[in-house]
XYZ file of C-alpha atoms in Angstrom:
555
model
C 103.341 63.119 81.064
C 106.185 65.501 80.414
C 109.703 63.989 80.795
C 112.059 65.402 83.427
C 114.571 66.422 80.757
C 111.914 68.523 79.007
C 111.114 70.259 82.290
C 114.760 71.292 82.659
C 114.880 72.437 79.037
C 111.752 74.575 79.489
C 113.144 76.116 82.672
C 116.489 76.862 81.051
C 114.901 78.595 78.071
C 112.513 80.562 80.286
C 115.338 81.784 82.529
C 117.409 82.805 79.541
C 114.584 84.819 77.952
C 113.746 86.557 81.258
C 117.349 87.444 82.066
C 117.097 91.225 81.665
C 113.733 91.431 83.444
C 114.956 89.461 86.449
C 118.176 91.455 86.565
C 116.119 94.636 87.089
C 114.107 92.877 89.744
C 117.258 91.821 91.578
C 118.504 95.424 91.512
C 115.210 96.582 93.053
C 115.493 93.857 95.692
C 119.077 94.793 96.564
C 118.190 98.463 96.897
C 115.123 97.629 99.018
C 117.328 95.589 101.357
C 120.045 98.261 101.413
C 122.648 96.036 99.749
C 123.647 98.528 97.023
C 127.385 99.229 97.050
C 128.573 102.728 96.094
C 131.703 102.214 93.940
C 134.165 104.662 95.551
C 137.586 103.483 96.622
C 138.068 106.444 98.996
C 135.307 105.193 101.321
C 136.037 102.826 104.153
C 135.224 99.179 103.474
C 132.538 99.028 106.187
C 130.939 102.390 105.333
C 127.395 102.351 103.940
C 125.446 104.813 101.853
C 123.876 107.601 103.933
C 121.206 108.562 101.387
C 117.539 108.099 102.296
C 116.158 104.905 100.763
C 113.073 106.344 99.067
C 112.454 103.085 97.190
C 111.882 101.156 100.410
C 109.713 103.916 101.859
C 107.660 104.300 98.691
C 107.222 100.579 98.060
C 106.086 99.843 101.610
C 103.854 102.921 101.782
C 102.110 102.173 98.491
C 101.625 98.478 99.312
C 100.214 99.296 102.741
C 97.667 101.636 101.187
C 96.653 99.042 98.594
C 96.206 96.224 101.130
C 94.637 98.335 103.887
C 91.135 97.453 102.628
C 89.778 94.027 101.696
C 87.622 93.272 98.639
C 84.050 92.042 98.889
C 83.425 88.424 97.837
C 80.064 87.576 96.248
C 78.922 84.121 95.151
C 75.941 84.498 92.846
C 72.942 82.153 93.159
C 72.122 79.962 90.184
C 68.463 81.014 90.387
C 68.109 84.397 92.099
C 65.030 84.825 94.243
C 64.799 81.180 95.338
C 65.625 80.694 99.000
C 67.563 77.463 98.492
C 69.899 79.023 95.951
C 70.230 82.244 97.945
C 71.185 80.277 101.060
C 73.728 78.257 99.103
C 75.347 81.438 97.754
C 75.593 82.842 101.295
C 77.171 79.607 102.515
C 79.632 79.633 99.601
C 80.676 83.128 100.627
C 81.039 82.081 104.265
C 83.230 79.109 103.282
C 85.397 81.373 101.079
C 85.878 83.760 103.988
C 86.765 80.792 106.186
C 89.432 79.704 103.711
C 90.851 83.212 103.653
C 90.834 83.400 107.452
C 92.646 80.052 107.744
C 95.287 81.225 105.248
C 95.790 84.664 106.892
C 94.743 86.330 103.665
C 95.019 89.820 105.171
C 98.786 89.332 105.576
C 99.087 87.621 102.190
C 97.587 90.712 100.550
C 100.316 92.897 102.069
C 103.002 90.554 100.697
C 101.446 90.369 97.243
C 100.993 94.139 97.057
C 104.734 94.539 97.650
C 105.512 91.968 94.971
C 103.324 93.554 92.302
C 104.693 97.044 93.043
C 108.367 96.032 93.201
C 108.500 93.081 90.785
C 105.446 93.864 88.580
C 104.081 90.345 89.271
C 102.596 88.498 92.225
C 102.415 84.736 91.556
C 100.412 82.531 93.920
C 99.854 78.778 93.894
C 96.648 77.136 95.152
C 97.308 73.685 96.620
C 95.423 71.277 98.861
C 96.126 71.006 102.587
C 95.407 67.365 103.467
C 95.680 67.958 107.205
C 93.152 70.798 107.434
C 91.157 69.663 104.369
C 91.046 73.153 102.881
C 92.753 74.913 99.930
C 96.031 76.604 100.789
C 97.416 79.802 99.237
C 101.179 79.741 98.643
C 102.813 83.026 97.619
C 105.756 82.320 95.309
C 108.860 84.448 94.831
C 108.648 86.317 91.490
C 112.432 86.046 91.164
C 112.110 82.241 91.033
C 108.983 82.102 88.850
C 108.943 81.759 85.069
C 105.766 81.501 82.993
C 104.659 80.497 79.532
C 104.129 83.343 77.051
C 100.555 84.570 77.565
C 97.957 83.657 74.982
C 96.641 87.212 75.322
C 97.763 90.316 77.151
C 97.005 90.422 80.881
C 96.300 86.670 81.028
C 96.626 85.673 84.697
C 96.648 81.875 84.279
C 99.613 80.878 82.084
C 99.578 77.456 80.419
C 102.627 76.362 82.427
C 104.737 77.774 85.220
C 108.124 76.739 86.587
C 109.682 77.675 89.925
C 113.464 77.342 90.199
C 115.072 77.303 93.646
C 117.880 75.589 95.526
C 117.845 73.041 98.328
C 120.688 71.574 100.341
C 122.028 68.085 99.824
C 120.912 67.221 103.346
C 117.329 68.111 102.333
C 117.622 65.894 99.254
C 119.014 63.012 101.334
C 116.134 63.227 103.857
C 113.264 63.517 101.371
C 114.530 61.790 98.198
C 117.304 59.312 99.061
C 117.302 57.669 95.609
C 117.885 60.996 93.862
C 120.530 61.833 96.443
C 122.530 58.775 95.464
C 122.495 59.894 91.817
C 123.327 63.573 92.449
C 125.677 63.328 95.435
C 129.085 64.896 94.734
C 132.091 62.666 95.227
C 133.517 64.864 98.003
C 130.204 65.432 99.809
C 130.173 65.255 103.598
C 127.189 65.622 105.970
C 126.628 69.265 106.814
C 128.468 70.582 103.766
C 127.192 73.583 101.816
C 126.446 71.680 98.606
C 123.078 72.469 97.039
C 120.933 71.187 94.200
C 118.797 73.117 91.763
C 115.122 72.119 91.977
C 112.619 72.851 89.217
C 108.900 72.735 90.044
C 106.701 72.494 86.956
C 102.927 73.149 86.892
C 100.428 72.859 84.073
C 96.788 71.841 83.617
C 97.506 68.111 83.814
C 100.240 67.578 86.414
C 102.863 68.919 88.786
C 106.442 67.686 88.349
C 109.428 68.115 90.673
C 112.898 67.706 89.138
C 116.425 68.054 90.551
C 119.219 69.139 88.215
C 122.412 68.595 90.164
C 124.822 71.031 91.712
C 124.426 74.758 91.178
C 127.121 76.177 88.932
C 128.722 79.565 89.627
C 129.181 80.136 85.882
C 125.709 80.034 84.392
C 123.568 79.098 87.386
C 121.975 76.116 85.620
C 124.129 73.255 84.353
C 124.703 69.523 84.428
C 126.038 67.859 87.533
C 129.739 67.155 86.841
C 129.747 64.119 89.152
C 126.787 62.012 88.049
C 126.377 63.110 84.451
C 122.613 63.185 85.006
C 120.805 65.985 83.235
C 117.693 65.760 85.392
C 116.414 63.446 88.112
C 112.680 63.086 88.676
C 111.786 63.624 92.322
C 107.996 63.546 92.303
C 105.015 63.708 89.990
C 101.373 64.370 90.892
C 98.323 64.630 88.625
C 96.302 67.825 88.539
C 92.673 66.849 89.243
C 91.301 70.305 88.435
C 92.198 70.330 84.754
C 93.368 73.948 84.830
C 96.653 75.579 85.960
C 96.958 75.952 89.734
C 99.221 79.022 89.566
C 97.789 82.509 89.059
C 100.205 85.273 88.043
C 98.652 88.763 88.077
C 100.868 91.590 86.886
C 100.965 95.307 86.220
C 99.571 96.558 82.927
C 102.015 98.023 80.419
C 102.434 98.754 76.755
C 103.721 95.252 75.986
C 103.570 91.816 77.554
C 106.907 92.494 79.274
C 106.026 93.958 82.645
C 107.854 96.767 84.391
C 107.902 97.411 88.125
C 106.870 100.767 89.517
C 110.273 101.289 91.161
C 112.542 100.104 88.316
C 113.635 103.603 87.330
C 114.697 104.583 90.853
C 117.751 102.338 91.139
C 120.127 104.303 88.907
C 119.046 107.639 90.390
C 119.585 106.361 93.934
C 123.089 105.095 93.101
C 124.015 108.444 91.543
C 122.627 110.352 94.532
C 124.480 108.082 96.960
C 127.677 108.556 94.957
C 127.296 112.364 95.086
C 126.726 112.155 98.830
C 129.863 110.037 99.228
C 131.913 112.427 97.094
C 130.693 115.369 99.161
C 131.663 113.548 102.353
C 135.125 112.854 100.957
C 135.558 116.504 99.951
C 134.446 117.724 103.403
C 136.920 115.393 105.097
C 139.691 116.644 102.833
C 138.645 120.224 103.630
C 138.969 119.514 107.370
C 142.210 117.609 106.891
C 143.665 119.220 103.743
C 146.637 117.836 101.885
C 149.818 119.764 102.722
C 152.839 119.943 100.373
C 156.393 121.048 101.047
C 157.555 122.821 97.859
C 161.348 123.240 97.514
C 163.082 126.474 96.523
C 165.263 126.370 93.409
C 168.561 124.540 94.051
C 167.670 123.854 97.733
C 166.785 120.778 99.733
C 163.609 121.410 101.820
C 163.552 120.213 105.429
C 161.044 120.439 108.294
C 162.847 121.861 111.327
C 159.942 122.024 113.780
C 156.614 120.252 113.336
C 153.688 122.593 113.896
C 151.445 121.920 116.927
C 148.809 124.687 117.164
C 147.134 123.184 120.242
C 150.347 123.645 122.267
C 151.332 126.937 120.681
C 154.285 125.511 118.723
C 155.011 127.248 115.424
C 156.295 125.046 112.648
C 159.557 125.875 110.857
C 160.896 124.734 107.493
C 164.055 125.484 105.539
C 164.668 125.400 101.825
C 161.020 125.500 100.840
C 157.452 126.679 101.441
C 154.352 124.950 102.893
C 151.399 124.807 100.498
C 147.924 123.733 101.639
C 145.556 122.430 98.950
C 142.086 123.992 99.351
C 138.962 122.366 97.899
C 135.501 123.619 97.060
C 133.260 120.678 98.103
C 129.959 122.500 97.873
C 129.865 123.376 94.171
C 126.364 122.377 92.948
C 126.451 119.197 95.043
C 123.370 119.893 97.136
C 121.405 121.118 94.128
C 122.257 117.967 92.207
C 121.262 115.727 95.130
C 117.959 117.572 95.523
C 117.211 117.151 91.811
C 117.964 113.426 92.022
C 115.712 113.024 95.064
C 112.874 114.790 93.236
C 113.449 112.590 90.188
C 113.190 109.491 92.393
C 109.921 110.670 93.939
C 108.409 111.357 90.516
C 109.669 108.095 89.004
C 108.475 105.851 91.835
C 105.385 107.776 92.890
C 106.766 108.357 96.391
C 104.654 111.061 97.984
C 106.208 113.373 100.546
C 103.607 112.328 103.112
C 104.954 108.748 102.990
C 108.155 110.003 104.605
C 106.387 112.228 107.134
C 106.886 115.474 105.228
C 104.490 118.176 104.131
C 103.725 118.462 100.444
C 105.310 121.650 99.127
C 102.734 124.305 98.256
C 99.847 122.580 100.086
C 98.141 125.125 102.358
C 95.322 122.979 103.734
C 94.804 119.330 104.652
C 92.247 118.980 101.852
C 94.692 120.291 99.280
C 97.387 117.942 100.609
C 95.024 114.974 100.273
C 94.083 116.049 96.746
C 97.735 116.294 95.668
C 98.589 112.910 97.175
C 95.431 111.371 95.748
C 96.275 112.543 92.256
C 99.623 110.809 92.582
C 98.514 107.537 94.196
C 94.782 106.885 93.865
C 94.554 105.878 90.198
C 97.608 103.627 90.355
C 96.342 101.969 93.536
C 92.920 101.550 91.923
C 94.478 99.679 89.017
C 96.476 97.365 91.296
C 93.442 96.642 93.491
C 91.352 95.725 90.450
C 94.122 93.418 89.213
C 94.432 91.679 92.597
C 90.646 91.388 92.870
C 90.454 89.654 89.488
C 93.286 87.371 90.614
C 91.443 86.427 93.820
C 88.372 85.612 91.739
C 90.360 83.079 89.678
C 91.973 81.717 92.846
C 88.595 81.069 94.499
C 87.396 79.216 91.394
C 90.481 76.969 91.561
C 90.037 76.498 95.314
C 86.444 75.342 94.851
C 87.540 72.841 92.180
C 90.273 71.514 94.489
C 87.775 71.096 97.328
C 85.500 69.041 95.072
C 88.397 66.928 93.805
C 90.024 66.088 97.145
C 87.142 66.265 99.646
C 83.943 66.149 97.629
C 81.899 63.952 99.980
C 83.775 64.744 103.189
C 82.002 66.910 105.751
C 84.297 69.796 106.706
C 83.639 72.147 109.633
C 85.272 75.479 110.291
C 84.671 78.689 112.172
C 84.193 81.797 110.039
C 85.078 85.238 111.398
C 85.029 87.262 108.187
C 83.231 90.468 107.298
C 79.506 89.770 107.076
C 79.735 86.108 108.148
C 80.579 84.864 111.593
C 80.023 81.498 113.240
C 80.540 77.771 112.598
C 80.029 76.399 109.081
C 79.818 72.776 107.920
C 79.725 71.787 104.279
C 80.411 69.134 101.665
C 82.179 70.483 98.616
C 80.156 68.396 96.150
C 76.879 69.703 97.546
C 78.056 73.285 97.955
C 80.051 73.767 94.724
C 78.630 70.933 92.653
C 76.389 73.033 90.449
C 77.551 75.752 88.112
C 78.474 78.724 90.283
C 79.987 82.142 89.726
C 82.029 84.301 92.072
C 83.046 87.939 91.846
C 85.574 89.864 93.928
C 85.366 93.650 93.969
C 86.622 96.524 96.094
C 83.894 98.792 97.413
C 85.963 101.868 96.499
C 88.906 100.796 94.386
C 91.816 103.194 94.780
C 90.851 104.370 98.274
C 92.857 103.322 101.295
C 91.432 102.722 104.766
C 91.210 106.389 105.789
C 89.867 107.605 102.451
C 87.211 104.898 102.304
C 85.824 105.848 105.724
C 85.728 109.563 104.795
C 84.131 108.967 101.392
C 81.511 106.661 102.912
C 80.586 109.356 105.463
C 80.344 111.993 102.743
C 78.040 109.851 100.608
C 75.870 109.148 103.627
C 75.559 112.843 104.488
C 74.541 113.608 100.880
C 71.843 110.856 100.997
C 73.562 108.982 98.148
C 73.641 105.698 100.073
C 71.691 104.196 102.954
C 73.033 103.602 106.444
C 73.033 99.861 105.745
C 75.181 100.370 102.612
C 77.525 102.598 104.616
C 77.960 99.846 107.204
C 78.623 97.289 104.465
C 81.248 99.508 102.795
C 83.054 100.478 105.990
C 86.176 98.269 106.187
C 86.128 98.170 109.989
C 82.512 96.964 110.342
C 82.766 93.178 110.298
C 79.030 92.352 110.391
C 76.641 94.988 109.052
C 73.508 93.175 110.268
C 74.900 92.741 113.774
C 75.942 96.385 113.848
C 72.423 97.411 112.783
C 70.914 95.342 115.604
C 73.287 96.883 118.129
C 72.395 100.405 117.022
C 68.704 99.551 117.332
C 69.184 98.145 120.828
C 71.219 101.172 121.885
C 68.398 103.453 120.719
C 65.858 101.441 122.693
C 68.092 101.536 125.776
C 68.270 105.322 125.540
C 64.472 105.501 125.267
C 64.009 103.174 128.264
C 66.558 105.141 130.294
C 64.771 108.405 129.480
C 61.438 106.900 130.565
C 62.898 105.624 133.840
C 64.381 109.023 134.573
C 60.994 110.648 134.042
C 59.361 108.061 136.303
C 61.972 108.736 139.005
C 61.189 112.472 138.870
C 57.444 111.849 139.364
C 57.888 109.043 141.921
C 56.591 111.218 144.765
C 53.033 110.850 143.514
C 53.339 107.038 143.199
C 55.756 105.345 145.681
C 55.438 102.000 143.884
C 57.047 103.492 140.798
C 60.112 104.521 142.833
C 60.525 100.937 144.046
C 60.407 99.720 140.434
C 63.049 102.248 139.309
C 65.312 101.310 142.232
C 64.888 97.635 141.403
C 66.017 98.294 137.808
C 69.075 100.150 139.113
C 69.892 97.265 141.455
C 69.731 94.672 138.671
C 71.968 96.771 136.384
C 74.554 97.697 139.050
C 75.027 94.105 140.174
C 75.672 93.113 136.491
C 72.849 90.616 136.565
C 70.935 92.093 133.624
C 71.258 94.621 130.850
C 69.034 97.712 131.049
C 66.147 96.409 128.930
C 66.183 92.981 130.581
C 66.276 94.614 134.022
C 63.279 96.823 133.151
C 61.325 93.807 131.934
C 62.096 91.818 135.087
C 61.273 94.744 137.395
C 57.927 95.247 135.625
C 57.111 91.536 135.922
C 57.971 91.531 139.632
C 55.752 94.610 140.156
C 52.830 92.921 138.395
C 53.261 89.757 140.471
C 53.345 91.766 143.697
C 50.253 93.703 142.689
C 48.372 90.492 141.848
C 49.342 88.939 145.196
C 47.793 91.749 147.264
C 44.700 92.249 145.086
C 41.341 91.415 146.874
C 39.383 88.389 145.653
C 36.645 89.038 143.143
C 33.054 89.037 144.590
C 30.878 85.995 143.937
């Protein structure tokens, strides 16, 4: 078991080594939230920058495209071709979809896509929900997450992870009264703003929660001056899985130090906002120019009459001349702002269509899509593949947690995921007890919702895929088998309706047929039966009536 003091030492060293990286991330966060201050003393204190926030538009637009489609989860049978193993793999997939549905995974993907675009990392912790008896996905803030150096590049499961955040003294008093007594400041009062720094440590053997005293405004991580305690252990829990519970996928770069897609936009935005502010100041000074009264040699200048052009009053001065300072506010300002905006779009991959504009030089919709696709598709494909590999590791951890905490407990849930719908009951030991493998893949990595539908239709028209594969790849078709059955039934209904119409046309030759057609219409109009069921019932009633009036057979 790792001591609490070692946890604080690890966290302190990790925060110190990641200082520059997290500083860039904080700058991206501040610009995304619109908290960037333009350093110009001539502006009013409450005046904000009036430059378009392309970072926020580009980050949201890219993340929405990445998370607009969901990956396909496949659990592979241990012995393919055997019904028992095939059924178990299908049930494993249904349970995985049920876990995702219970955790609102569709919304989690939108959050994580924003994190990996803006912060270059998207850490998530898999923990056990004792109330619902299912694994729970907890998205962690990358600004509060620090990891062990990876054993290899692009390693998503670091050996240890620490999360550093603050909690109020009231929170500490309610949940950990013994630690509160040790860390309470001498002047603390209920409801005061005092906080403690909490360090949450995860590795393959345990999870440790440590409090480190009051937060210091100097270095952000120091000893508590009141208690003299370096670290106070709050809680400790063993890790039954035997592998880290935190997965940290990140963008791929030249080195192990990751860089966010929007990092280079911050300085350009500040310069553009500063130019905009300077132009505004110059325009205001052009409307209200500075006026000087310049004295004649050996004379004392005086203003006799103050000018009032609205009332036709002409100003008069003696002993001097009035000089108005004229400015040229438009010199290269607009050109410089346009260049900075273009530089931001290129740096952050912010397409013009994200802001509702037409791509310059694009004459057709196809050309516009091709230009935007060349800018976004390959980057989105990379991020989707990274997140898919992360979800694969997360599902493996979730299955291990289910076996550890509820191995022999029967758990029931309702699954409403793509390809699986209905109630599912399982025992984790029986379902995940044997060696099993899971894969998570996007049907068309790099394509968003609209592109995936169009590309699926094009492949179908070229006979490259079957209609069943097209239904499975379409992100809006939840159950391909059910959709196939519905299409089949609709075709049969059209055939039955055509036959009934033909019978109605020729009903003059056979009055009994007209009664049967009218009976079908009556059953459908009164919402008692669907078309096929109504036709079957009308035919049965006609046969019964015919049998009732038939003469008896001769002896």
